[in-house]
Every structure is written in structure tokens, then in C-alpha cells.
CSV table of C-alpha atoms in Angstrom, one decimal:
chain,number,residue,atom,x,y,z
A,16,MET,CA,-22.8,33.3,-22.2
A,17,SER,CA,-23.0,37.3,-22.0
A,18,LEU,CA,-20.9,39.5,-19.3
A,19,ARG,CA,-24.5,40.2,-17.4
A,20,ILE,CA,-24.7,36.7,-15.8
A,21,LEU,CA,-21.2,36.9,-14.2
A,22,ALA,CA,-21.9,40.0,-12.3
A,23,ALA,CA,-23.4,38.1,-9.7
A,24,PRO,CA,-20.2,37.4,-7.8
A,25,LEU,CA,-20.0,41.3,-7.0
A,26,LEU,CA,-21.8,41.0,-4.2
A,27,LEU,CA,-19.1,39.0,-2.3
A,28,ALA,CA,-16.5,41.2,-3.7
A,29,ILE,CA,-18.4,44.5,-2.5
A,30,CYS,CA,-19.0,42.7,0.8
A,31,LEU,CA,-15.1,41.8,1.4
A,32,THR,CA,-14.1,45.6,0.4
A,33,ASN,CA,-16.4,46.6,3.5
A,34,LEU,CA,-15.0,44.1,5.7
A,35,ALA,CA,-11.5,45.2,4.5
A,36,ALA,CA,-12.3,48.9,5.6
A,37,ALA,CA,-13.9,47.8,8.8
A,38,GLN,CA,-10.7,45.6,9.6
A,39,GLU,CA,-8.4,49.1,8.8
A,40,SER,CA,-11.2,51.3,11.3
A,41,ASP,CA,-9.9,53.2,14.3
A,42,GLY,CA,-10.7,52.1,17.6
A,43,ASP,CA,-14.0,53.7,18.1
A,44,GLN,CA,-15.2,52.4,15.1
A,45,ALA,CA,-14.2,49.0,16.0
A,46,ALA,CA,-15.9,49.4,19.7
A,47,ALA,CA,-19.2,50.1,17.9
A,48,ALA,CA,-18.9,47.2,15.6
A,49,GLU,CA,-18.5,44.6,18.3
A,50,THR,CA,-22.2,43.7,18.7
A,51,PRO,CA,-23.6,41.9,15.4
A,52,ALA,CA,-26.7,43.1,14.5
A,53,ALA,CA,-27.6,39.5,13.0
A,54,ALA,CA,-31.0,40.7,11.2
A,55,GLU,CA,-32.0,39.0,8.2
A,56,GLN,CA,-35.0,39.1,6.0
A,57,PRO,CA,-37.0,35.8,6.5
A,58,PRO,CA,-37.3,33.1,3.8
A,59,ALA,CA,-39.5,34.0,1.2
A,60,GLU,CA,-42.9,32.3,1.5
A,61,ASP,CA,-44.0,31.9,-2.3
A,62,ALA,CA,-41.0,30.4,-3.4
A,63,LYS,CA,-41.9,26.7,-2.7
A,64,PRO,CA,-40.7,24.3,-5.1
A,65,ALA,CA,-41.9,21.1,-5.8
A,66,ALA,CA,-39.5,19.4,-3.5
A,67,GLU,CA,-40.7,22.2,-0.7
A,68,GLU,CA,-44.2,21.1,-0.4
A,69,LYS,CA,-43.4,19.9,3.2
A,70,PRO,CA,-44.0,20.7,6.6
A,71,ALA,CA,-42.3,23.9,7.8
A,72,GLU,CA,-39.3,22.5,9.1
A,73,GLU,CA,-36.3,21.0,7.2
A,74,LYS,CA,-33.0,20.3,6.3
A,75,PRO,CA,-29.2,19.1,6.1
A,76,ALA,CA,-25.6,19.2,7.9
A,77,GLU,CA,-22.3,19.0,6.3
A,78,GLU,CA,-18.2,20.3,6.2
A,79,LYS,CA,-16.1,22.3,8.7
A,80,PRO,CA,-13.4,23.8,6.8
A,81,ALA,CA,-10.1,24.0,8.3
A,82,GLU,CA,-7.2,26.4,6.9
A,83,GLU,CA,-6.7,27.2,3.6
A,84,LYS,CA,-7.2,23.8,2.0
A,85,PRO,CA,-8.2,23.3,-1.8
A,86,ALA,CA,-12.1,22.9,-2.1
A,87,ALA,CA,-11.9,19.5,-3.6
A,88,GLU,CA,-9.9,18.7,0.2
A,89,GLU,CA,-12.4,19.8,2.5
A,90,LYS,CA,-14.1,18.3,4.8
A,91,PRO,CA,-17.9,17.9,4.1
A,92,ALA,CA,-19.6,19.6,6.9
A,93,ALA,CA,-20.9,16.4,8.0
A,94,GLU,CA,-17.4,15.3,9.8
A,95,GLU,CA,-17.3,18.6,11.7
A,96,LYS,CA,-16.7,17.7,15.6
A,97,PRO,CA,-18.6,18.7,18.5
A,98,ALA,CA,-17.2,21.5,20.0
A,99,ALA,CA,-18.8,20.5,23.4
A,100,ASP,CA,-16.1,22.2,25.4
A,101,LYS,CA,-17.0,25.8,24.2
A,102,PRO,CA,-19.4,27.8,25.9
A,103,ALA,CA,-22.9,27.8,24.4
A,104,ALA,CA,-24.7,30.9,25.6
A,105,GLU,CA,-23.0,32.0,29.0
A,106,GLU,CA,-19.7,33.7,30.3
A,107,LYS,CA,-17.3,31.2,31.9
A,108,PRO,CA,-16.7,32.0,35.5
A,109,ALA,CA,-13.7,34.0,36.3
A,110,ALA,CA,-11.8,31.2,37.7
A,111,GLU,CA,-12.2,28.8,35.0
A,112,ASP,CA,-11.0,31.5,32.5
A,113,GLU,CA,-8.0,31.6,34.5
A,114,LYS,CA,-7.7,27.8,34.3
A,115,THR,CA,-7.8,27.8,30.6
A,116,ALA,CA,-6.1,31.1,29.7
A,117,ALA,CA,-3.8,31.4,27.0
A,118,SER,CA,-0.3,32.1,27.6
A,119,PRO,CA,0.9,35.3,26.1
A,120,GLU,CA,3.1,33.0,23.6
A,121,GLU,CA,-0.1,31.3,22.1
A,122,VAL,CA,-1.7,34.5,21.9
A,123,LYS,CA,1.4,35.9,20.0
A,124,LYS,CA,1.3,33.0,17.5
A,125,LEU,CA,-2.7,33.4,17.3
A,126,GLN,CA,-2.0,36.9,16.4
A,127,ALA,CA,0.6,36.3,13.6
A,128,VAL,CA,-1.6,33.5,12.4
A,129,PHE,CA,-4.3,36.2,12.4
A,130,ASP,CA,-2.4,39.2,10.8
A,131,GLN,CA,-1.4,36.6,7.7
A,132,ARG,CA,-4.6,35.5,6.8
A,133,VAL,CA,-6.0,38.9,7.0
A,134,LYS,CA,-3.1,39.9,4.6
A,135,GLU,CA,-3.8,36.8,2.4
A,136,TRP,CA,-7.6,37.9,2.1
A,137,ARG,CA,-6.9,41.2,1.4
A,138,LYS,CA,-4.4,40.4,-1.4
A,139,ALA,CA,-7.2,37.9,-3.0
A,140,THR,CA,-9.7,40.6,-2.8
A,141,GLN,CA,-7.7,42.8,-4.6
A,142,GLU,CA,-6.8,40.2,-7.2
A,143,PHE,CA,-10.8,39.5,-7.7
A,144,TRP,CA,-11.4,43.3,-8.0
A,145,ALA,CA,-8.9,43.0,-11.1
A,146,GLU,CA,-10.8,40.4,-12.5
A,147,VAL,CA,-13.8,41.9,-12.0
A,148,ASN,CA,-12.5,45.2,-13.8
A,149,GLU,CA,-11.0,43.4,-16.8
A,150,PHE,CA,-14.4,41.5,-17.2
A,151,HIS,CA,-16.1,45.0,-17.5
A,152,THR,CA,-13.6,46.6,-19.6
A,153,ALA,CA,-13.8,43.3,-21.7
A,154,GLY,CA,-16.0,43.2,-24.9
A,155,GLY,CA,-18.5,40.5,-26.3
A,156,ASP,CA,-19.3,37.5,-24.8
A,157,VAL,CA,-17.1,36.0,-22.0
A,158,LYS,CA,-15.4,32.9,-23.1
A,159,PHE,CA,-15.7,29.8,-21.2
A,160,SER,CA,-12.1,30.0,-20.0
A,161,GLU,CA,-12.9,33.3,-18.3
A,162,GLN,CA,-16.0,32.0,-16.8
A,163,ILE,CA,-13.9,29.5,-15.3
A,164,ARG,CA,-11.2,31.7,-14.4
A,165,TRP,CA,-13.5,34.1,-12.7
A,166,ALA,CA,-15.4,31.7,-10.8
A,167,GLU,CA,-11.9,30.2,-9.6
A,168,ARG,CA,-10.8,33.8,-8.6
A,169,GLU,CA,-13.8,34.5,-6.1
A,170,SER,CA,-13.6,30.7,-4.8
A,171,ALA,CA,-10.2,31.8,-3.9
A,172,THR,CA,-11.2,35.0,-2.5
A,173,ARG,CA,-14.2,33.3,-0.6
A,174,ASP,CA,-11.6,30.8,0.9
A,175,ALA,CA,-9.1,33.5,2.2
A,176,MET,CA,-11.7,34.9,3.9
A,177,GLN,CA,-13.4,31.9,5.6
A,178,ALA,CA,-9.3,31.6,6.8
A,179,ALA,CA,-9.4,34.7,8.5
A,180,PHE,CA,-12.8,34.2,9.9
A,181,LEU,CA,-11.4,30.9,11.5
A,182,ALA,CA,-8.3,32.7,12.6
A,183,ALA,CA,-9.9,35.3,14.3
A,184,SER,CA,-12.5,33.0,16.0
A,185,ASP,CA,-9.3,31.2,17.5
A,186,LEU,CA,-7.9,34.6,18.5
A,187,VAL,CA,-10.9,35.9,20.3
A,188,PHE,CA,-11.1,32.8,22.0
A,189,ALA,CA,-7.6,33.3,23.6
A,190,ASP,CA,-7.5,36.9,23.8
A,191,HIS,CA,-11.1,38.3,24.9
A,192,GLU,CA,-9.7,41.9,24.2
A,193,ASN,CA,-8.6,41.7,20.8
A,194,ARG,CA,-10.4,44.5,19.2
A,195,ASP,CA,-9.2,43.9,15.6
A,196,ALA,CA,-10.3,40.4,15.7
A,197,ARG,CA,-13.4,41.3,17.6
A,198,THR,CA,-14.4,43.7,14.9
A,199,PHE,CA,-13.5,41.2,12.1
A,200,MET,CA,-15.9,38.8,13.7
A,201,ALA,CA,-18.6,40.9,13.9
A,202,GLN,CA,-18.5,41.9,10.3
A,203,SER,CA,-17.9,38.3,9.3
A,204,ILE,CA,-20.8,36.7,11.6
A,205,LEU,CA,-23.5,39.0,9.7
A,206,TYR,CA,-22.3,38.0,6.5
A,207,HIS,CA,-22.2,34.3,6.9
A,208,ALA,CA,-25.7,34.5,8.6
A,209,GLN,CA,-27.4,36.5,5.9
A,210,ASN,CA,-25.8,33.7,3.5
A,211,ASP,CA,-26.3,30.4,5.1
A,212,TRP,CA,-22.8,29.9,5.6
A,213,TYR,CA,-22.8,27.8,8.5
A,214,GLU,CA,-19.2,26.1,8.4
A,215,GLY,CA,-17.2,28.1,11.3
A,216,LEU,CA,-19.9,30.5,12.4
A,217,LYS,CA,-20.7,28.2,15.5
A,218,ASP,CA,-17.5,28.9,17.0
A,219,ALA,CA,-17.7,32.4,16.0
A,220,ALA,CA,-20.5,33.0,17.6
A,221,LEU,CA,-19.6,31.2,20.9
A,222,ALA,CA,-16.5,33.3,21.0
A,223,MET,CA,-18.2,36.4,21.0
A,224,LEU,CA,-20.9,35.0,23.7
A,225,GLU,CA,-17.5,33.7,25.9
A,226,VAL,CA,-15.9,37.7,25.6
A,227,GLY,CA,-19.4,39.0,27.4
A,228,ILE,CA,-21.4,40.5,24.6
A,229,LYS,CA,-24.9,39.4,25.3
A,230,ASP,CA,-27.3,39.3,22.4
A,231,VAL,CA,-29.8,36.7,22.0
A,232,GLN,CA,-29.0,36.7,18.0
A,233,LEU,CA,-25.8,35.5,18.8
A,234,ASN,CA,-27.1,32.5,20.7
A,235,VAL,CA,-29.5,32.0,17.7
A,236,ILE,CA,-26.5,32.2,15.0
A,237,ALA,CA,-24.9,29.3,17.5
A,238,GLY,CA,-27.6,27.3,17.7
A,239,VAL,CA,-28.8,26.8,13.9
A,240,ALA,CA,-25.1,27.1,13.0
A,241,ALA,CA,-24.6,23.9,15.1
A,242,ALA,CA,-27.6,22.1,14.0
A,243,ALA,CA,-26.6,22.4,10.4
A,244,THR,CA,-23.2,21.0,11.0
A,245,GLY,CA,-24.1,18.2,13.6
A,246,ASP,CA,-23.8,19.7,17.1
A,247,PHE,CA,-26.8,18.9,18.6
A,248,GLU,CA,-25.6,19.5,22.0
A,249,VAL,CA,-24.7,23.3,21.3
A,250,ALA,CA,-28.1,23.6,19.1
A,251,LYS,CA,-30.2,22.7,21.9
A,252,GLU,CA,-28.3,24.7,24.2
A,253,ASN,CA,-28.6,27.7,22.5
A,254,LEU,CA,-32.1,27.2,20.8
A,255,LYS,CA,-33.9,26.8,23.8
A,256,LEU,CA,-33.0,30.7,24.3
A,257,THR,CA,-34.7,31.8,20.7
A,258,PRO,CA,-37.5,34.1,21.9
A,259,ALA,CA,-41.0,32.8,20.9
A,260,GLU,CA,-42.0,36.1,18.8
A,261,GLY,CA,-40.3,38.2,16.1
A,262,ASP,CA,-38.9,37.2,12.3
A,263,GLU,CA,-35.6,39.5,12.1
A,264,GLY,CA,-32.6,37.6,11.4
A,265,LEU,CA,-32.8,33.5,12.1
A,266,LEU,CA,-35.1,33.9,14.9
A,267,LYS,CA,-38.3,31.8,12.6
A,268,VAL,CA,-35.5,29.7,11.4
A,269,ALA,CA,-34.5,28.9,14.7
A,270,ARG,CA,-38.0,27.8,16.1
A,271,ARG,CA,-38.5,25.6,13.4
A,272,MET,CA,-35.2,24.0,13.6
A,273,ASN,CA,-35.7,23.4,17.9
A,274,PHE,CA,-38.9,21.9,16.8
A,275,MET,CA,-37.3,19.0,15.4
A,276,LEU,CA,-33.7,18.6,17.2
A,277,ASP,CA,-34.5,15.5,18.8
A,278,PRO,CA,-35.6,13.7,15.2
A,279,LEU,CA,-32.8,15.3,13.8
A,280,GLN,CA,-30.0,14.3,16.0
A,281,GLU,CA,-31.6,10.7,15.8
A,282,ALA,CA,-31.8,10.9,12.0
A,283,TRP,CA,-27.7,12.3,12.3
A,284,GLU,CA,-26.5,9.5,14.3
A,285,LYS,CA,-28.0,7.0,11.8
A,286,GLU,CA,-26.6,8.8,8.7
A,287,GLN,CA,-22.9,8.8,10.4
A,288,LYS,CA,-22.8,5.4,10.6
A,289,ILE,CA,-23.7,5.0,6.6
A,290,ARG,CA,-21.2,7.6,5.8
A,291,GLN,CA,-18.6,5.6,7.9
A,292,ALA,CA,-19.3,2.6,5.9
A,293,GLU,CA,-19.3,4.4,2.6
A,294,ALA,CA,-15.9,5.9,3.7
A,295,GLU,CA,-14.3,2.6,4.1
A,296,ALA,CA,-15.8,1.2,0.5
A,297,ASP,CA,-14.8,4.4,-0.9
A,298,ASP,CA,-16.2,3.7,-4.2
A,299,LEU,CA,-19.6,6.1,-4.7
A,300,PRO,CA,-19.7,7.8,-8.0
A,301,ARG,CA,-19.0,11.8,-7.8
A,302,VAL,CA,-19.9,14.6,-9.8
A,303,LEU,CA,-17.8,17.6,-9.9
A,304,LEU,CA,-20.4,21.0,-10.6
A,305,LYS,CA,-18.1,23.6,-11.9
A,306,THR,CA,-20.7,26.9,-10.9
A,307,THR,CA,-20.0,30.8,-11.2
A,308,ARG,CA,-19.1,30.8,-7.7
A,309,GLY,CA,-16.8,28.0,-7.9
A,310,ASP,CA,-16.4,24.1,-7.7
A,311,VAL,CA,-18.7,21.9,-5.7
A,312,LEU,CA,-17.8,18.4,-5.6
A,313,VAL,CA,-20.9,15.9,-4.8
A,314,GLU,CA,-21.0,12.4,-3.9
A,315,LEU,CA,-23.9,10.3,-5.2
A,316,PHE,CA,-26.0,7.5,-3.1
A,317,GLU,CA,-26.2,4.5,-5.6
A,318,ASN,CA,-26.8,2.3,-3.2
A,319,GLU,CA,-29.9,3.7,-1.7
A,320,ALA,CA,-31.0,5.2,-5.2
A,321,PRO,CA,-29.1,3.5,-8.4
A,322,ASN,CA,-31.9,4.5,-10.6
A,323,THR,CA,-31.7,8.3,-9.8
A,324,VAL,CA,-27.9,8.2,-9.9
A,325,ALA,CA,-27.9,6.6,-13.4
A,326,SER,CA,-30.1,9.0,-14.3
A,327,PHE,CA,-28.1,12.1,-13.0
A,328,ILE,CA,-24.9,10.6,-14.2
A,329,SER,CA,-26.1,10.2,-17.9
A,330,LEU,CA,-27.6,13.4,-18.1
A,331,VAL,CA,-24.1,14.9,-16.4
A,332,GLU,CA,-22.5,12.8,-19.4
A,333,ASP,CA,-24.7,14.2,-21.9
A,334,GLY,CA,-23.9,17.8,-21.1
A,335,PHE,CA,-27.5,18.7,-19.7
A,336,TYR,CA,-26.0,20.6,-17.0
A,337,SER,CA,-23.7,22.7,-18.7
A,338,ASN,CA,-25.0,26.6,-18.7
A,339,VAL,CA,-27.9,25.8,-16.3
A,340,PRO,CA,-29.4,28.3,-14.0
A,341,PHE,CA,-29.6,27.9,-9.9
A,342,TYR,CA,-33.0,29.4,-11.1
A,343,GLN,CA,-34.6,29.6,-7.5
A,344,VAL,CA,-32.2,30.1,-4.2
A,345,VAL,CA,-34.5,30.1,-1.4
A,346,GLU,CA,-32.7,31.8,2.2
A,347,HIS,CA,-32.4,29.1,4.8
A,348,GLU,CA,-33.6,26.3,2.7
A,349,PHE,CA,-32.3,25.2,-0.6
A,350,ALA,CA,-30.8,26.1,-4.1
A,351,GLN,CA,-32.9,24.5,-7.0
A,352,THR,CA,-31.3,23.9,-10.7
A,353,GLY,CA,-31.7,21.5,-13.3
A,354,ASP,CA,-33.9,23.3,-15.5
A,355,ARG,CA,-32.6,24.4,-19.0
A,356,ASP,CA,-35.4,27.1,-19.5
A,357,GLY,CA,-35.0,28.6,-15.7
A,358,ASP,CA,-38.5,29.1,-15.1
A,359,GLY,CA,-39.3,26.0,-13.1
A,360,SER,CA,-40.8,24.1,-16.0
A,361,GLY,CA,-37.9,22.2,-17.3
A,362,THR,CA,-37.0,18.7,-17.7
A,363,ALA,CA,-35.1,15.8,-19.3
A,364,ASP,CA,-38.2,14.5,-21.1
A,365,TYR,CA,-38.9,11.3,-19.0
A,366,ARG,CA,-39.5,11.0,-15.5
A,367,VAL,CA,-38.1,8.3,-13.1
A,368,ARG,CA,-39.8,6.3,-10.5
A,369,ASP,CA,-39.5,7.4,-7.0
A,370,GLU,CA,-36.8,5.1,-5.0
A,371,ALA,CA,-35.4,5.5,-1.6
A,372,THR,CA,-37.7,7.8,0.0
A,373,GLY,CA,-37.1,8.8,3.6
A,374,GLU,CA,-33.9,6.0,3.4
A,375,ARG,CA,-31.4,8.7,3.5
A,376,GLY,CA,-31.7,12.1,5.9
A,377,ILE,CA,-31.8,15.3,4.4
A,378,PHE,CA,-29.3,17.4,5.8
A,379,ARG,CA,-27.2,20.8,5.0
A,380,GLY,CA,-25.5,20.2,1.6
A,381,SER,CA,-28.1,17.1,0.6
A,382,LEU,CA,-29.0,16.6,-3.1
A,383,VAL,CA,-32.8,16.0,-3.4
A,384,LEU,CA,-34.6,15.0,-6.5
A,385,ALA,CA,-37.2,17.6,-7.1
A,386,LYS,CA,-41.0,16.5,-7.9
A,387,ILE,CA,-44.2,18.1,-9.1
A,388,PRO,CA,-46.1,19.6,-6.3
A,389,ASN,CA,-49.7,18.2,-5.5
A,390,PRO,CA,-52.6,20.6,-6.0
A,391,ASN,CA,-54.4,19.5,-3.5
A,392,ALA,CA,-52.6,19.1,-0.6
A,393,ALA,CA,-53.1,22.6,0.0
A,394,HIS,CA,-56.5,21.8,0.6
A,395,ASN,CA,-56.4,18.1,2.0
A,396,PRO,CA,-53.6,17.5,4.6
A,397,ASP,CA,-54.2,13.7,3.9
A,398,VAL,CA,-52.8,13.5,0.5
A,399,PRO,CA,-49.1,13.5,-0.6
A,400,GLY,CA,-47.6,17.2,-1.0
A,401,THR,CA,-46.0,16.2,-4.2
A,402,ILE,CA,-47.1,14.0,-6.8
A,403,PRO,CA,-45.4,10.2,-7.0
A,404,ASP,CA,-43.1,9.7,-10.0
A,405,THR,CA,-42.2,12.9,-11.0
A,406,GLY,CA,-38.7,13.1,-10.5
A,407,SER,CA,-36.8,14.1,-13.7
A,408,SER,CA,-33.7,16.7,-14.1
A,409,GLN,CA,-34.3,19.1,-11.3
A,410,PHE,CA,-32.7,19.0,-7.8
A,411,LEU,CA,-32.2,20.5,-4.6
A,412,ILE,CA,-28.8,21.2,-2.8
A,413,THR,CA,-30.4,22.1,0.7
A,414,LEU,CA,-28.6,24.8,2.9
A,415,LEU,CA,-30.2,23.5,6.2
A,416,PRO,CA,-32.0,20.1,7.2
A,417,PHE,CA,-35.2,19.0,6.2
A,418,ASN,CA,-37.6,17.5,9.0
A,419,PRO,CA,-36.6,13.8,9.3
A,420,ASP,CA,-40.8,12.9,9.4
A,421,TYR,CA,-41.3,14.3,5.9
A,422,LYS,CA,-40.5,11.0,3.8
A,423,GLU,CA,-41.4,11.8,0.2
A,424,LEU,CA,-38.5,13.0,-1.3
A,425,CYS,CA,-35.5,10.9,-2.6
A,426,CYS,CA,-32.1,12.1,-1.4
A,427,PHE,CA,-29.3,10.8,-4.1
A,428,GLY,CA,-26.3,12.6,-2.4
A,429,ARG,CA,-24.5,14.9,-0.9
A,430,VAL,CA,-21.8,18.0,-1.2
A,431,ILE,CA,-18.5,17.0,0.3
A,432,SER,CA,-16.9,20.2,-0.7
A,433,GLY,CA,-17.6,23.6,-1.9
A,434,MET,CA,-20.9,24.3,0.2
A,435,GLY,CA,-19.3,27.7,0.4
A,436,ALA,CA,-19.8,28.3,-3.4
A,437,ILE,CA,-23.7,27.2,-2.7
A,438,SER,CA,-24.5,29.5,0.4
A,439,THR,CA,-23.2,32.6,-1.4
A,440,LEU,CA,-25.1,31.7,-4.4
A,441,ASN,CA,-27.5,34.7,-5.7
A,442,ARG,CA,-31.1,34.6,-4.0
A,443,ALA,CA,-32.5,34.1,-7.1
A,444,LYS,CA,-36.7,33.6,-7.3
A,445,VAL,CA,-39.3,32.2,-10.1
A,446,GLU,CA,-42.1,34.4,-8.9
A,447,LYS,CA,-41.0,37.8,-8.3
A,448,GLU,CA,-42.5,40.3,-6.1
A,449,LYS,CA,-43.6,43.6,-8.1
A,450,ASP,CA,-40.9,46.3,-8.0
A,451,ALA,CA,-38.5,43.7,-6.9
A,452,PRO,CA,-35.0,44.4,-8.0
A,453,VAL,CA,-33.8,41.7,-10.9
A,454,VAL,CA,-31.5,39.5,-9.4
A,455,LEU,CA,-29.1,37.4,-11.7
A,456,PRO,CA,-29.3,33.8,-11.2
A,457,ASP,CA,-25.8,32.0,-10.8
A,458,SER,CA,-25.3,28.9,-12.8
A,459,ILE,CA,-23.5,25.4,-13.4
A,460,ILE,CA,-20.8,26.4,-15.6
A,461,GLU,CA,-20.2,22.5,-16.5
A,462,ALA,CA,-20.7,19.3,-14.9
A,463,GLU,CA,-18.4,16.3,-15.2
A,464,VAL,CA,-18.2,12.9,-13.8
A,465,VAL,CA,-14.9,12.4,-11.7
A,466,ARG,CA,-15.3,8.9,-10.6
A,467,LYS,CA,-18.2,6.2,-11.2
A,468,ARG,CA,-18.6,2.4,-10.7
A,469,ASP,CA,-17.4,0.2,-13.5
A,470,HIS,CA,-20.7,-0.7,-14.9
A,471,GLU,CA,-23.3,1.5,-17.6
A,472,TYR,CA,-25.4,3.7,-16.0
A,473,LYS,CA,-28.5,3.7,-18.0
A,474,PRO,CA,-31.8,5.0,-15.8
A,475,GLU,CA,-35.1,3.1,-16.3
A,476,THR,CA,-37.7,5.9,-17.2
A,477,LEU,CA,-41.0,6.9,-17.8
A,478,PRO,CA,-42.7,8.7,-20.5
A,479,TYR,CA,-44.1,12.6,-19.4
């Protein structure tokens, strides 16, 4: 692997450095930064993959990171507890603020935690930059061990940033006038929203609304993040304020999510019961994806999709996914991989029959088997959007939920830790716009089966 493929994580380091500069700015700069302009570019409409031939509404829900836990111990976003006790879009009445105000001692403790988290984040950023400089001065190809070390360093930096972000959110809720925390929050909210990094984002946006910053983009961000992480009451309260027009930021996404909130909530409640039973059994297969952005641990739905899971595990054990790019990453939608050629045409030289289509809802962090789009679907709404039985090695990891009414695809697993790595993947495209800058794709460095049931995983296949 050449040095070029490892240049992708520099974007995070640059952003982190900008945030550090903002944190150290003077009072005037802090005040100016308090209103986050969460404007993003809408997702590329021409980048839809096989698994994307679906109604415009989509996608999933996952983890809520706590403090600074290792990636493998992160709770999936699906388990984030609703924060119904926190405000959605309006300031609390003064009387209520007085009743729930934090004591000076509590504020002091939260300030100490925030200061420590920022200190740790800056240290991690400096160490990451040292790693960057080492790679830039290295000659020849980058060794496998160096790829892993790079990814681990970036992952540690991102985890430190997330810990500081969560600490800032807690501090702003307790001390509305804390300029350092508010400045940090404003910059971090923008970065998280731009990167589809929804863990912790809902509470941060709500905290900024509570301190009196009136910006409908904050409501939009809070609503989308809440829907992505399973807090549908907060999602409904905030998404109903979404303007009917405009494409900036997450506005188009918010309108799409608002359209499907009721069926999505019903599907999520069903999913939670299934996940509870799976947690009690604690025997589903798991695969660790080591990516250029850090480790991603996935759990596979063998109960519903045994043949698809058998195919995936056999490919992992054969080393098929080593150095395979995330060749298409569509913002607010999904990351697609599994094609060794990186142009969208690659397969495992066999197909598998469709199974479990629509049995598991597709939420944030779902693994979805990609299929070939049906060329007739654009002209005939009565035909399927994808060609049956064309799944192979390619799959999606979703950034947001899909419309529950779309039941053509097989959801065969979910991310249980590492969604921060997926969220910050470079937004690579197969079809590039004219004069668009070249975006180097991130990749799976290697994949490893870390747990499976005691039987052979041999898929039943169809020829191409």
C-alpha cells in the first residue's frame, strides 16, 4: 500500500487543529463562534448504488459513546437512552432553570472534567501529527504494521475529541455562560453534522438551544441525530420545525426523516426486542474490520440470514476483504465496500439468493448486502428497484436509517462499535463530477472473524 492512501486521515487532523485554535481564542472570537452555521452540501444524487434503488427516505440507529472507552467496548448507538428530560427546541422557563440549576460545586467538577478532556485531546492531536510527519518523511511503501499504527493513532485522536465534546455538552447544560465550552461545542457540532457523526450530537445541539441560541439548524441537527440514535420523541419535537424549503445543511435529510418517523419508530421498537434476545443469547458471529480510520466491530444476523452470513464469513476467512476500498461514501446515506477493483463492478465470482429481505430494519450502522440496480425501475414504478438474487461480496454500512417500507434488501448485521470511524470515511465517489478534486478512498486494511458458532460456514451460491 502506498503512502497516498494514508493521506486521507489528514482531514481529521486539520479539523482538530482548527478546533484547538478556536478553543484557545479570545473572548470576542468565542462569542462570534457561538452560533454554529451547520450548513453542509446535500448528498450527491448521482452516486446511488445497487442498494440505493429505493424511495428517497432512508436509514439506521446506533451507539452512544460514554467517556473514553476503547472502541471494542463502545455501546452501539442503538442502545442510546432517550433524553426526553432535555429540552428539544425551546428555552426552559426561568423558574424551571432555577429549580434544576447545577450547584457551583457540580459546575466546578464538570469544568475540571472538560479541561482534562481538552488537554487529553490536544495531546492526542499532537501525537497524531507526529505520526503524520513520520509518514511524510518515510520512503517507499508503508508496511502493514505502520498502517495499523496510523489507524490506531487517528482513532485515539477521534475518541479524545469525542470525550471532550461530551464533556463540553455536560458543562454547557450546567453552566450556560461558559464561553470555552460553548465555543468548543459550536465548532464540534458543525464538524459532527458535516461528517454524519451522530453519537453525542443530539445532546450537544439541545444544550446550545437551551442556552438561548435560536437557530433552526440546531433543531434540524438535534432532530436528525435523535432519529439516528433512536430518540423519536426528541426527533418529532425538533423535525417538525424543519423549513419546507432549502437545501443547506441537513434540511433535505430532516424532511426525509420527518416523513418516515412513525414507521421508523415502530420498526425500531421491534428491533429493540430482537436485540435484547440476541444480547441474552450472546452467540452471534462477530467480525473486526480494521480500517484506515480505526477498528469497526460488527455483529452478524445469522438467525435471519444464515446463508448471507456464511458467505460473508467465508470471504473474511479467505482474506477477500484485505485492502478493499470504501469506494463510494455518500454523505447522509451509506459507505459501500466489498469490490476489490474499487469501480463498483467487482464481485466474489458468485451470487447468493435473496433472504431475510425486510425482516430486520435498516438503521444507522446496519450492514446491507448490495444488489444490482434494476435498469427498468426508473421508468416503471411497478418493478423492483434491484435485480433479485444478485448479492455477492459488496455491502453497505448505513449512516442513517432507510425507509422501513423499503423491503428489497437483506440486512445481515450491524456495527456494535466504531461508527465514528465509518462516519469520518472520505466521501469517495465512483462517478466523479467534472473538475471535482480527487478524493482518495479509505479502505479495510484487514478483516478478522473474532467469534462464530460451532459449525462450518459454507454458503450456497449461484453462478454469475
